[in-house]
Each structure stands twice: as C-alpha cells, then as structure tokens.
Amino acid sequence: MASSRDIPLVAQLAWQLAAHQRTTRFATDTDWVFTTSRGTPHGQRNVNRRGLQRAAEIARLEREGWPPLRFHDLRHTFASHLILDLGLDVAQVSRILGHASITITLDVYTHLFDDARHGREIRRLMASSPFAQLLDPVAPGVYGGPGEAA
C-alpha cells in the first residue's frame, strides 16, 4: 500500500461494518472487516472482481456502452460528495484524499469547486428573491402569513 490515511465514516456505515464483522470468525478490533478464509485481507483483484463488479451488477450500473466501474471511481464519488454536498474547502478535501499538495486536488476537482461555489451563490440569491418570499409561510403580506386573513 502506497500510503495509509484515516477516512471519515458516517456513523451509520461504521455501525454496519461493525455489525458485519461481529458475524465473522475474525471479530476482534484488530481484525480486518472483510477477510479471506485465513483472516487476511483480500487482494485488489479479488475485491474488484468479487466485490465491486458484483455490487455494480446488483445496482445495475453495468450497462452496455458504459465502461466498467473501477475502484478509483468510488474515490471520485467520495471527493464529489465532500465538495458538492458537504461544501468542504480544497485544503480539507486534499488532506482527506491524501494528495501530496492542494494543487493536485485543484487539478482534478476545480470544476466541482466552481460548481459548488456557483450553486451556493445561486441559492443565496434565490432565497432572497421576491419569489422565495411568496413561498415563505411566515412572510408578512403573503396570503396566509401573519397579519393577513386566510
């Protein structure tokens, strides 16, 4: 393994992984969660062939004309989630992904940081628009709002 890093997990996933591990022969805190019959970690090719490709089939992600799902695609999906959904900055994302420099993160994900920034700005402008005020149930002067008969 080239490098090792801590990856934040949502509590729900940590619980699922712990529950899975408790059902195996290798259930101590120092054991791997997914193991071979000897308790050793699976090799990359086995994880890809037996795990990822099977999961992609079940999820119907393997479609004609689509490239096969790669393990690295999961990394890009995770990075996209950090940027778009959680709004983390480039330094945070770079650190979590284990990039040697922020420049690497920006080279790969600049478009997502731009999309996230643009989306936040548009939502801010929309929230203060007259249309948004019409949708606010407690806005004064809006039908059914305070001070106006329904």
Short mmCIF file of C-alpha atoms in Angstrom, two decimals:
data_model
loop_
_atom_site.label_atom_id
_atom_site.label_comp_id
_atom_site.label_asym_id
_atom_site.label_seq_id
_atom_site.Cartn_x
_atom_site.Cartn_y
_atom_site.Cartn_z
CA MET A 1 0.00 0.00 0.00
CA ALA A 2 1.47 3.33 -1.05
CA SER A 3 0.13 5.27 1.92
CA SER A 4 -2.30 4.94 4.75
CA ARG A 5 -4.75 7.59 5.92
CA ASP A 6 -7.81 8.00 8.10
CA ILE A 7 -11.04 8.39 6.16
CA PRO A 8 -14.06 9.81 8.00
CA LEU A 9 -17.04 7.45 8.04
CA VAL A 10 -20.65 8.31 8.76
CA ALA A 11 -21.79 6.66 11.97
CA GLN A 12 -24.36 4.55 10.09
CA LEU A 13 -21.67 2.97 7.91
CA ALA A 14 -19.36 2.37 10.86
CA TRP A 15 -22.24 0.58 12.61
CA GLN A 16 -22.94 -1.56 9.52
CA LEU A 17 -19.29 -2.55 9.20
CA ALA A 18 -19.03 -3.40 12.90
CA ALA A 19 -22.22 -5.47 12.70
CA HIS A 20 -20.83 -7.37 9.69
CA GLN A 21 -17.54 -8.03 11.45
CA ARG A 22 -19.30 -9.42 14.53
CA THR A 23 -20.79 -12.17 12.32
CA THR A 24 -17.38 -13.41 11.14
CA ARG A 25 -14.73 -15.66 12.68
CA PHE A 26 -12.42 -12.67 12.79
CA ALA A 27 -14.29 -10.28 15.07
CA THR A 28 -11.62 -8.61 17.19
CA ASP A 29 -10.88 -4.90 16.93
CA THR A 30 -7.57 -5.62 15.20
CA ASP A 31 -9.03 -7.95 12.53
CA TRP A 32 -9.90 -6.84 9.01
CA VAL A 33 -13.61 -6.35 8.31
CA PHE A 34 -13.59 -8.30 5.04
CA THR A 35 -11.18 -11.22 5.02
CA THR A 36 -10.16 -14.35 3.24
CA SER A 37 -10.86 -17.66 4.98
CA ARG A 38 -7.47 -17.25 6.71
CA GLY A 39 -8.30 -13.81 8.11
CA THR A 40 -6.04 -11.93 5.71
CA PRO A 41 -7.21 -9.01 3.59
CA HIS A 42 -8.46 -9.70 0.07
CA GLY A 43 -6.18 -8.80 -2.82
CA GLN A 44 -7.13 -5.88 -5.04
CA ARG A 45 -8.17 -8.09 -7.97
CA ASN A 46 -10.47 -10.16 -5.75
CA VAL A 47 -12.05 -7.06 -4.27
CA ASN A 48 -12.65 -5.73 -7.75
CA ARG A 49 -13.90 -8.96 -9.30
CA ARG A 50 -15.90 -10.45 -6.42
CA GLY A 51 -16.99 -7.28 -4.65
CA LEU A 52 -17.12 -4.19 -6.78
CA GLN A 53 -18.16 -5.74 -10.08
CA ARG A 54 -20.84 -7.84 -8.36
CA ALA A 55 -22.15 -4.78 -6.50
CA ALA A 56 -22.22 -2.80 -9.76
CA GLU A 57 -24.27 -5.56 -11.39
CA ILE A 58 -26.73 -5.66 -8.50
CA ALA A 59 -27.04 -1.85 -8.59
CA ARG A 60 -27.49 -2.06 -12.38
CA LEU A 61 -24.52 0.18 -13.03
CA GLU A 62 -23.10 -2.21 -15.62
CA ARG A 63 -24.84 -1.20 -18.82
CA GLU A 64 -23.97 -1.75 -22.43
CA GLY A 65 -21.73 1.01 -23.69
CA TRP A 66 -20.70 2.06 -20.19
CA PRO A 67 -17.15 1.48 -19.00
CA PRO A 68 -16.86 -0.95 -16.11
CA LEU A 69 -16.93 0.57 -12.64
CA ARG A 70 -13.44 0.97 -11.21
CA PHE A 71 -12.45 1.21 -7.57
CA HIS A 72 -11.00 4.66 -8.31
CA ASP A 73 -14.48 5.78 -9.41
CA LEU A 74 -15.58 5.34 -5.79
CA ARG A 75 -12.80 7.71 -4.73
CA HIS A 76 -14.01 10.34 -7.21
CA THR A 77 -17.59 9.91 -6.00
CA PHE A 78 -16.44 10.40 -2.40
CA ALA A 79 -14.46 13.52 -3.37
CA SER A 80 -17.50 14.88 -5.22
CA HIS A 81 -19.63 14.32 -2.11
CA LEU A 82 -17.10 16.17 0.06
CA ILE A 83 -17.08 19.14 -2.32
CA LEU A 84 -20.67 19.42 -3.55
CA ASP A 85 -22.75 18.05 -0.68
CA LEU A 86 -20.63 18.95 2.34
CA GLY A 87 -19.05 22.11 0.96
CA LEU A 88 -15.55 21.32 2.23
CA ASP A 89 -12.74 23.57 1.07
CA VAL A 90 -9.83 22.48 -1.09
CA ALA A 91 -7.43 22.07 1.85
CA GLN A 92 -9.84 19.76 3.70
CA VAL A 93 -10.55 17.65 0.61
CA SER A 94 -6.86 17.44 -0.25
CA ARG A 95 -6.00 16.25 3.26
CA ILE A 96 -8.76 13.62 3.34
CA LEU A 97 -7.82 12.28 -0.10
CA GLY A 98 -4.16 12.21 0.85
CA HIS A 99 -2.95 14.33 -2.02
CA ALA A 100 0.67 15.49 -1.77
CA SER A 101 -0.43 19.07 -2.45
CA ILE A 102 -3.53 21.19 -2.85
CA THR A 103 -2.50 21.71 -6.48
CA ILE A 104 -3.24 18.06 -7.25
CA THR A 105 -6.71 18.40 -5.76
CA LEU A 106 -7.38 21.56 -7.75
CA ASP A 107 -6.07 19.99 -10.98
CA VAL A 108 -8.58 17.16 -10.68
CA TYR A 109 -11.58 18.84 -8.99
CA THR A 110 -11.52 22.56 -9.91
CA HIS A 111 -14.77 22.20 -11.86
CA LEU A 112 -16.53 20.80 -8.79
CA PHE A 113 -15.30 23.59 -6.51
CA ASP A 114 -16.53 26.08 -9.12
CA ASP A 115 -19.90 24.28 -9.39
CA ALA A 116 -20.31 24.21 -5.60
CA ARG A 117 -19.45 27.92 -5.24
CA HIS A 118 -21.78 28.83 -8.10
CA GLY A 119 -24.60 26.71 -6.64
CA ARG A 120 -24.25 28.31 -3.19
CA GLU A 121 -24.35 31.80 -4.72
CA ILE A 122 -27.45 31.00 -6.79
CA ARG A 123 -29.25 29.50 -3.77
CA ARG A 124 -28.38 32.61 -1.72
CA LEU A 125 -29.76 34.91 -4.42
CA MET A 126 -32.86 32.78 -4.90
CA ALA A 127 -33.57 32.70 -1.15
CA SER A 128 -33.75 36.50 -1.05
CA SER A 129 -35.81 36.84 -4.23
CA PRO A 130 -39.44 38.00 -4.32
CA PHE A 131 -40.43 34.53 -5.49
CA ALA A 132 -38.89 32.94 -2.40
CA GLN A 133 -40.80 35.41 -0.23
CA LEU A 134 -44.04 34.12 -1.79
CA LEU A 135 -43.12 30.62 -0.67
CA ASP A 136 -42.30 31.61 2.91
CA PRO A 137 -45.37 30.76 5.05
CA VAL A 138 -44.42 33.28 7.76
CA ALA A 139 -43.55 36.20 5.49
CA PRO A 140 -45.72 39.26 6.22
CA GLY A 141 -48.03 40.29 3.43
CA VAL A 142 -48.18 36.84 1.88
CA TYR A 143 -51.58 35.14 1.71
CA GLY A 144 -52.00 33.21 4.93
CA GLY A 145 -48.97 34.91 6.52
CA PRO A 146 -49.10 36.90 9.75
CA GLY A 147 -51.43 39.87 9.69
CA GLU A 148 -53.46 38.65 6.73
CA ALA A 149 -56.73 36.75 6.82
CA ALA A 150 -56.72 33.33 5.23
#
